[in-house]
């Protein structure tokens, strides 16, 4: 996983210390991910020197807004604050409040622990155990030698959810999403309720057996590209490239292992507050910004390779600038438009599969 723009480490020079960025910056980022061998320490240090000032300003503004309380009312001001980024110290709280997870948890005291104490489905447990060691092998917090080891809490969250939502049970992708939730909340019960908010309300039918919601939204993106970036749609059509081949990981993992960690978290800030249209805004921004690169493709594999390029480089590493672009580059995009397209695309998929 590339984790460029994930840290908050200062780059001050001290007497006797090395003058190379690689020696000044920790090899493990603040979320526990080891930086890859080809990590660009110099570019990262330059980027973070600017982003640290942004983080400090946002932290002060959020602290003033919350005033020590664990409640915040929805408003245009809060929406604006969320779009500009939630500081890590407030992220779990705002995600819980914005998604409705906090309310659900308070209405169902003890429910999560009852799920853990109930008799477990052996097949579900075996499937989850198989995926545990595949979850973030580059993150030190998920290693068995770590204390505490997040593999154990990840197992609990996934088993509990599998019994809570039997129509979904468990499928690949859920382990990565739950892992991110645990990294941020450091609380398995909160992670369970946030997973419930994502899979049950924000992204319905993404992980059900037929994955109808996932298939639908990939086709919705195709329809949005047809209108907003028609030249790219034409290339996809001419080369016979199905959207699921190039964007399925964007949707099913919510950009985990696709975009840098800090960028993913900034996307999730907005996803929990504004809902699933944020995924389309991100996808459209990536495609529209890289339109010229995609249009150079001359074959089916060339199109696929160029889509892999969209999620690399400075454009996505500078999370603050990138998040500003997702609200301008795609233009107008309402939930009414998305829901209308969902209805049409879902009907077409159901007809094709029946």
GROMACS .gro file of C-alpha atoms in nm:
model
  354
    1UNK     CA    1   0.000   0.000   0.000
    2UNK     CA    2   0.127   0.348  -0.084
    3UNK     CA    3   0.093   0.577   0.214
    4UNK     CA    4   0.206   0.914   0.093
    5UNK     CA    5   0.065   1.206   0.293
    6UNK     CA    6  -0.018   1.011   0.602
    7UNK     CA    7   0.181   1.165   0.881
    8UNK     CA    8   0.207   1.467   1.098
    9UNK     CA    9   0.574   1.456   1.188
   10UNK     CA   10   0.760   1.784   1.194
   11UNK     CA   11   1.071   1.835   0.985
   12UNK     CA   12   1.266   2.069   1.217
   13UNK     CA   13   1.645   2.041   1.198
   14UNK     CA   14   1.836   1.980   1.519
   15UNK     CA   15   2.212   1.995   1.575
   16UNK     CA   16   2.376   1.662   1.508
   17UNK     CA   17   2.079   1.517   1.321
   18UNK     CA   18   2.089   1.396   0.962
   19UNK     CA   19   1.997   1.638   0.689
   20UNK     CA   20   1.807   1.385   0.480
   21UNK     CA   21   1.429   1.368   0.494
   22UNK     CA   22   1.446   0.987   0.513
   23UNK     CA   23   1.631   1.007   0.845
   24UNK     CA   24   1.404   1.277   0.988
   25UNK     CA   25   1.074   1.104   0.910
   26UNK     CA   26   0.957   0.790   1.089
   27UNK     CA   27   0.944   0.470   0.882
   28UNK     CA   28   0.601   0.390   1.025
   29UNK     CA   29   0.327   0.648   0.971
   30UNK     CA   30   0.089   0.769   1.249
   31UNK     CA   31  -0.167   0.501   1.154
   32UNK     CA   32   0.078   0.211   1.183
   33UNK     CA   33   0.156   0.161   0.813
   34UNK     CA   34   0.517   0.101   0.713
   35UNK     CA   35   0.628   0.335   0.439
   36UNK     CA   36   0.709   0.150   0.113
   37UNK     CA   37   1.065   0.116  -0.018
   38UNK     CA   38   1.001   0.368  -0.298
   39UNK     CA   39   0.847   0.626  -0.061
   40UNK     CA   40   0.940   0.982  -0.163
   41UNK     CA   41   1.049   1.127   0.172
   42UNK     CA   42   1.155   1.464   0.029
   43UNK     CA   43   0.822   1.534  -0.143
   44UNK     CA   44   0.635   1.412   0.162
   45UNK     CA   45   0.829   1.640   0.396
   46UNK     CA   46   0.764   1.939   0.171
   47UNK     CA   47   0.393   1.856   0.154
   48UNK     CA   48   0.361   1.802   0.528
   49UNK     CA   49   0.534   2.130   0.610
   50UNK     CA   50   0.232   2.301   0.451
   51UNK     CA   51  -0.034   2.054   0.564
   52UNK     CA   52   0.072   2.072   0.929
   53UNK     CA   53  -0.031   2.438   0.932
   54UNK     CA   54  -0.371   2.339   0.789
   55UNK     CA   55  -0.413   2.065   1.051
   56UNK     CA   56  -0.329   2.307   1.333
   57UNK     CA   57  -0.584   2.564   1.211
   58UNK     CA   58  -0.854   2.298   1.169
   59UNK     CA   59  -0.787   2.155   1.516
   60UNK     CA   60  -0.832   2.497   1.678
   61UNK     CA   61  -1.154   2.564   1.485
   62UNK     CA   62  -1.302   2.221   1.568
   63UNK     CA   63  -1.215   2.258   1.939
   64UNK     CA   64  -1.394   2.594   1.946
   65UNK     CA   65  -1.694   2.445   1.765
   66UNK     CA   66  -1.728   2.148   2.001
   67UNK     CA   67  -1.638   2.340   2.320
   68UNK     CA   68  -1.572   2.014   2.502
   69UNK     CA   69  -1.916   1.870   2.421
   70UNK     CA   70  -1.981   1.537   2.250
   71UNK     CA   71  -2.263   1.673   2.036
   72UNK     CA   72  -2.277   1.876   1.717
   73UNK     CA   73  -2.585   1.980   1.521
   74UNK     CA   74  -2.596   1.946   1.142
   75UNK     CA   75  -2.550   2.284   0.973
   76UNK     CA   76  -2.386   2.445   0.671
   77UNK     CA   77  -2.101   2.551   0.899
   78UNK     CA   78  -2.040   2.193   1.019
   79UNK     CA   79  -2.064   2.065   0.661
   80UNK     CA   80  -1.801   2.319   0.558
   81UNK     CA   81  -1.580   2.214   0.850
   82UNK     CA   82  -1.613   1.846   0.758
   83UNK     CA   83  -1.517   1.916   0.397
   84UNK     CA   84  -1.203   2.093   0.517
   85UNK     CA   85  -1.109   1.792   0.728
   86UNK     CA   86  -1.181   1.654   1.076
   87UNK     CA   87  -0.875   1.645   1.305
   88UNK     CA   88  -0.785   1.294   1.418
   89UNK     CA   89  -0.867   1.371   1.781
   90UNK     CA   90  -1.230   1.445   1.684
   91UNK     CA   91  -1.269   1.209   1.387
   92UNK     CA   92  -1.425   0.910   1.566
   93UNK     CA   93  -1.677   1.133   1.747
   94UNK     CA   94  -1.789   1.317   1.432
   95UNK     CA   95  -1.812   0.996   1.229
   96UNK     CA   96  -2.029   0.841   1.501
   97UNK     CA   97  -2.258   1.145   1.525
   98UNK     CA   98  -2.285   1.221   1.153
   99UNK     CA   99  -2.358   0.861   1.048
  100UNK     CA  100  -2.621   0.794   1.312
  101UNK     CA  101  -2.400   0.521   1.461
  102UNK     CA  102  -2.385   0.694   1.800
  103UNK     CA  103  -2.765   0.706   1.825
  104UNK     CA  104  -2.798   0.339   1.724
  105UNK     CA  105  -2.535   0.234   1.978
  106UNK     CA  106  -2.707   0.428   2.258
  107UNK     CA  107  -3.046   0.279   2.164
  108UNK     CA  108  -2.904  -0.074   2.177
  109UNK     CA  109  -2.687  -0.099   2.490
  110UNK     CA  110  -2.508  -0.432   2.522
  111UNK     CA  111  -2.622  -0.550   2.179
  112UNK     CA  112  -2.269  -0.578   2.035
  113UNK     CA  113  -2.144  -0.787   2.327
  114UNK     CA  114  -2.449  -1.014   2.307
  115UNK     CA  115  -2.358  -1.086   1.945
  116UNK     CA  116  -2.008  -1.184   2.053
  117UNK     CA  117  -2.139  -1.408   2.330
  118UNK     CA  118  -2.394  -1.585   2.109
  119UNK     CA  119  -2.323  -1.914   1.933
  120UNK     CA  120  -2.114  -1.852   1.623
  121UNK     CA  121  -2.161  -1.986   1.274
  122UNK     CA  122  -1.854  -2.206   1.210
  123UNK     CA  123  -1.841  -2.133   0.837
  124UNK     CA  124  -1.854  -1.757   0.899
  125UNK     CA  125  -1.578  -1.780   1.159
  126UNK     CA  126  -1.353  -1.987   0.931
  127UNK     CA  127  -1.398  -1.746   0.639
  128UNK     CA  128  -1.311  -1.446   0.857
  129UNK     CA  129  -1.009  -1.619   1.011
  130UNK     CA  130  -0.874  -1.692   0.663
  131UNK     CA  131  -0.874  -1.321   0.579
  132UNK     CA  132  -0.729  -1.189   0.905
  133UNK     CA  133  -0.362  -1.235   0.811
  134UNK     CA  134  -0.427  -1.074   0.471
  135UNK     CA  135  -0.552  -0.755   0.634
  136UNK     CA  136  -0.288  -0.483   0.623
  137UNK     CA  137   0.030  -0.694   0.647
  138UNK     CA  138   0.217  -0.362   0.617
  139UNK     CA  139   0.055  -0.225   0.934
  140UNK     CA  140   0.239  -0.295   1.259
  141UNK     CA  141  -0.084  -0.281   1.465
  142UNK     CA  142  -0.224  -0.586   1.285
  143UNK     CA  143   0.073  -0.813   1.352
  144UNK     CA  144   0.043  -1.092   1.607
  145UNK     CA  145   0.351  -0.955   1.784
  146UNK     CA  146   0.174  -0.621   1.844
  147UNK     CA  147   0.026  -0.547   2.185
  148UNK     CA  148  -0.262  -0.489   2.154
  149UNK     CA  149  -0.303  -0.676   1.826
  150UNK     CA  150  -0.585  -0.535   1.611
  151UNK     CA  151  -0.638  -0.874   1.446
  152UNK     CA  152  -0.831  -0.987   1.754
  153UNK     CA  153  -1.060  -0.683   1.764
  154UNK     CA  154  -1.102  -0.702   1.385
  155UNK     CA  155  -1.215  -1.064   1.422
  156UNK     CA  156  -1.470  -0.961   1.687
  157UNK     CA  157  -1.615  -0.679   1.475
  158UNK     CA  158  -1.650  -0.897   1.166
  159UNK     CA  159  -1.802  -1.194   1.352
  160UNK     CA  160  -2.049  -0.968   1.533
  161UNK     CA  161  -2.151  -0.799   1.209
  162UNK     CA  162  -2.186  -1.133   1.030
  163UNK     CA  163  -2.441  -1.243   1.290
  164UNK     CA  164  -2.607  -0.901   1.304
  165UNK     CA  165  -2.662  -0.889   0.927
  166UNK     CA  166  -2.704  -1.248   0.809
  167UNK     CA  167  -2.800  -1.134   0.457
  168UNK     CA  168  -2.445  -1.003   0.419
  169UNK     CA  169  -2.250  -1.226   0.656
  170UNK     CA  170  -1.893  -1.158   0.551
  171UNK     CA  171  -1.722  -1.088   0.222
  172UNK     CA  172  -1.378  -0.962   0.123
  173UNK     CA  173  -1.342  -0.588   0.150
  174UNK     CA  174  -1.523  -0.569   0.482
  175UNK     CA  175  -1.199  -0.660   0.661
  176UNK     CA  176  -1.018  -0.355   0.521
  177UNK     CA  177  -1.303  -0.117   0.598
  178UNK     CA  178  -1.335  -0.251   0.953
  179UNK     CA  179  -0.957  -0.228   0.993
  180UNK     CA  180  -0.961   0.142   0.908
  181UNK     CA  181  -1.248   0.200   1.149
  182UNK     CA  182  -1.049   0.033   1.428
  183UNK     CA  183  -0.738   0.237   1.352
  184UNK     CA  184  -0.936   0.560   1.390
  185UNK     CA  185  -1.183   0.478   1.671
  186UNK     CA  186  -0.957   0.242   1.871
  187UNK     CA  187  -1.288   0.095   1.989
  188UNK     CA  188  -1.443  -0.225   1.854
  189UNK     CA  189  -1.803  -0.146   1.952
  190UNK     CA  190  -1.790   0.193   1.779
  191UNK     CA  191  -1.628   0.029   1.477
  192UNK     CA  192  -1.914  -0.223   1.466
  193UNK     CA  193  -2.179   0.052   1.463
  194UNK     CA  194  -1.990   0.255   1.201
  195UNK     CA  195  -1.967  -0.058   0.984
  196UNK     CA  196  -2.342  -0.099   1.030
  197UNK     CA  197  -2.395   0.262   0.919
  198UNK     CA  198  -2.182   0.212   0.607
  199UNK     CA  199  -2.314  -0.125   0.497
  200UNK     CA  200  -2.671  -0.085   0.615
  201UNK     CA  201  -2.752   0.274   0.524
  202UNK     CA  202  -2.480   0.461   0.335
  203UNK     CA  203  -2.389   0.177   0.092
  204UNK     CA  204  -2.684  -0.064   0.092
  205UNK     CA  205  -2.648  -0.390  -0.104
  206UNK     CA  206  -2.278  -0.340  -0.173
  207UNK     CA  207  -2.187  -0.658   0.014
  208UNK     CA  208  -2.502  -0.869  -0.009
  209UNK     CA  209  -2.463  -1.195  -0.201
  210UNK     CA  210  -2.570  -1.049  -0.537
  211UNK     CA  211  -2.381  -0.720  -0.474
  212UNK     CA  212  -2.661  -0.542  -0.657
  213UNK     CA  213  -2.588  -0.205  -0.496
  214UNK     CA  214  -2.221  -0.225  -0.596
  215UNK     CA  215  -2.299  -0.326  -0.955
  216UNK     CA  216  -2.560  -0.051  -0.978
  217UNK     CA  217  -2.330   0.225  -0.856
  218UNK     CA  218  -2.054   0.124  -1.099
  219UNK     CA  219  -2.304   0.160  -1.384
  220UNK     CA  220  -2.427   0.491  -1.238
  221UNK     CA  221  -2.069   0.618  -1.253
  222UNK     CA  222  -2.059   0.514  -1.620
  223UNK     CA  223  -2.374   0.716  -1.689
  224UNK     CA  224  -2.231   1.018  -1.506
  225UNK     CA  225  -1.909   0.992  -1.710
  226UNK     CA  226  -2.118   0.973  -2.030
  227UNK     CA  227  -2.266   1.314  -1.942
  228UNK     CA  228  -1.972   1.486  -1.771
  229UNK     CA  229  -1.667   1.338  -1.947
  230UNK     CA  230  -1.814   1.202  -2.275
  231UNK     CA  231  -1.477   1.153  -2.448
  232UNK     CA  232  -1.368   0.907  -2.176
  233UNK     CA  233  -1.701   0.726  -2.198
  234UNK     CA  234  -1.647   0.693  -2.574
  235UNK     CA  235  -1.301   0.536  -2.523
  236UNK     CA  236  -1.445   0.289  -2.270
  237UNK     CA  237  -1.724   0.201  -2.514
  238UNK     CA  238  -1.496   0.164  -2.816
  239UNK     CA  239  -1.245  -0.056  -2.631
  240UNK     CA  240  -1.520  -0.264  -2.466
  241UNK     CA  241  -1.397  -0.198  -2.111
  242UNK     CA  242  -1.660  -0.261  -1.844
  243UNK     CA  243  -1.660  -0.015  -1.556
  244UNK     CA  244  -1.635  -0.296  -1.300
  245UNK     CA  245  -1.288  -0.385  -1.435
  246UNK     CA  246  -1.138  -0.044  -1.357
  247UNK     CA  247  -1.334   0.095  -1.061
  248UNK     CA  248  -1.463  -0.201  -0.856
  249UNK     CA  249  -1.186  -0.159  -0.593
  250UNK     CA  250  -1.269   0.211  -0.561
  251UNK     CA  251  -1.622   0.121  -0.455
  252UNK     CA  252  -1.585  -0.205  -0.265
  253UNK     CA  253  -1.291  -0.087  -0.051
  254UNK     CA  254  -1.391   0.282  -0.042
  255UNK     CA  255  -1.051   0.376  -0.189
  256UNK     CA  256  -0.846   0.181   0.071
  257UNK     CA  257  -0.525   0.054  -0.091
  258UNK     CA  258  -0.615   0.276  -0.387
  259UNK     CA  259  -0.545   0.627  -0.254
  260UNK     CA  260  -0.306   0.745   0.023
  261UNK     CA  261  -0.432   0.688   0.379
  262UNK     CA  262  -0.478   1.055   0.468
  263UNK     CA  263  -0.671   1.115   0.146
  264UNK     CA  264  -0.896   0.814   0.217
  265UNK     CA  265  -0.972   0.945   0.567
  266UNK     CA  266  -1.060   1.288   0.431
  267UNK     CA  267  -1.297   1.119   0.182
  268UNK     CA  268  -1.454   0.918   0.465
  269UNK     CA  269  -1.508   1.238   0.668
  270UNK     CA  270  -1.740   1.357   0.392
  271UNK     CA  271  -1.883   1.010   0.322
  272UNK     CA  272  -2.013   0.977   0.679
  273UNK     CA  273  -2.155   1.331   0.674
  274UNK     CA  274  -2.290   1.362   0.319
  275UNK     CA  275  -2.346   1.003   0.208
  276UNK     CA  276  -2.257   0.797  -0.097
  277UNK     CA  277  -2.254   1.080  -0.353
  278UNK     CA  278  -1.902   1.155  -0.224
  279UNK     CA  279  -1.777   0.833  -0.387
  280UNK     CA  280  -1.905   0.957  -0.723
  281UNK     CA  281  -1.747   1.299  -0.670
  282UNK     CA  282  -1.408   1.137  -0.602
  283UNK     CA  283  -1.436   0.898  -0.897
  284UNK     CA  284  -1.544   1.172  -1.139
  285UNK     CA  285  -1.262   1.400  -1.021
  286UNK     CA  286  -1.001   1.128  -1.079
  287UNK     CA  287  -1.138   1.058  -1.428
  288UNK     CA  288  -1.196   1.417  -1.536
  289UNK     CA  289  -0.860   1.542  -1.409
  290UNK     CA  290  -0.681   1.263  -1.598
  291UNK     CA  291  -0.898   1.275  -1.909
  292UNK     CA  292  -0.610   1.353  -2.148
  293UNK     CA  293  -0.409   1.057  -2.014
  294UNK     CA  294  -0.701   0.815  -2.055
  295UNK     CA  295  -0.774   0.939  -2.408
  296UNK     CA  296  -0.424   0.832  -2.518
  297UNK     CA  297  -0.520   0.466  -2.461
  298UNK     CA  298  -0.524   0.260  -2.781
  299UNK     CA  299  -0.626  -0.083  -2.651
  300UNK     CA  300  -0.827  -0.265  -2.384
  301UNK     CA  301  -0.523  -0.334  -2.157
  302UNK     CA  302  -0.396   0.020  -2.215
  303UNK     CA  303  -0.721   0.164  -2.077
  304UNK     CA  304  -0.695  -0.057  -1.768
  305UNK     CA  305  -0.331   0.045  -1.711
  306UNK     CA  306  -0.412   0.413  -1.744
  307UNK     CA  307  -0.688   0.386  -1.486
  308UNK     CA  308  -0.430   0.247  -1.242
  309UNK     CA  309  -0.226   0.564  -1.299
  310UNK     CA  310  -0.516   0.787  -1.191
  311UNK     CA  311  -0.465   0.705  -0.825
  312UNK     CA  312  -0.092   0.784  -0.808
  313UNK     CA  313   0.112   1.101  -0.786
  314UNK     CA  314   0.097   1.446  -0.634
  315UNK     CA  315  -0.265   1.515  -0.730
  316UNK     CA  316  -0.396   1.253  -0.483
  317UNK     CA  317  -0.115   1.283  -0.229
  318UNK     CA  318  -0.199   1.645  -0.149
  319UNK     CA  319  -0.521   1.548   0.027
  320UNK     CA  320  -0.626   1.903   0.116
  321UNK     CA  321  -0.605   2.031  -0.243
  322UNK     CA  322  -0.760   1.708  -0.374
  323UNK     CA  323  -1.062   1.739  -0.145
  324UNK     CA  324  -1.118   2.097  -0.264
  325UNK     CA  325  -1.120   1.969  -0.622
  326UNK     CA  326  -1.383   1.699  -0.568
  327UNK     CA  327  -1.636   1.972  -0.489
  328UNK     CA  328  -1.557   2.178  -0.799
  329UNK     CA  329  -1.424   1.952  -1.077
  330UNK     CA  330  -1.732   1.726  -1.128
  331UNK     CA  331  -1.976   2.021  -1.127
  332UNK     CA  332  -2.330   1.987  -0.995
  333UNK     CA  333  -2.418   1.643  -0.856
  334UNK     CA  334  -2.734   1.594  -0.653
  335UNK     CA  335  -2.860   1.284  -0.469
  336UNK     CA  336  -3.181   1.317  -0.672
  337UNK     CA  337  -2.979   1.268  -0.993
  338UNK     CA  338  -2.788   0.974  -0.845
  339UNK     CA  339  -3.106   0.805  -0.715
  340UNK     CA  340  -3.277   0.847  -1.052
  341UNK     CA  341  -2.981   0.685  -1.227
  342UNK     CA  342  -2.966   0.412  -0.962
  343UNK     CA  343  -3.329   0.322  -1.027
  344UNK     CA  344  -3.270   0.292  -1.399
  345UNK     CA  345  -2.939   0.104  -1.378
  346UNK     CA  346  -3.066  -0.134  -1.109
  347UNK     CA  347  -3.368  -0.226  -1.325
  348UNK     CA  348  -3.138  -0.296  -1.623
  349UNK     CA  349  -2.909  -0.519  -1.415
  350UNK     CA  350  -3.200  -0.713  -1.264
  351UNK     CA  351  -3.346  -0.766  -1.614
  352UNK     CA  352  -3.010  -0.886  -1.749
  353UNK     CA  353  -2.954  -1.129  -1.460
  354UNK     CA  354  -3.306  -1.273  -1.448
   0.00000   0.00000   0.00000
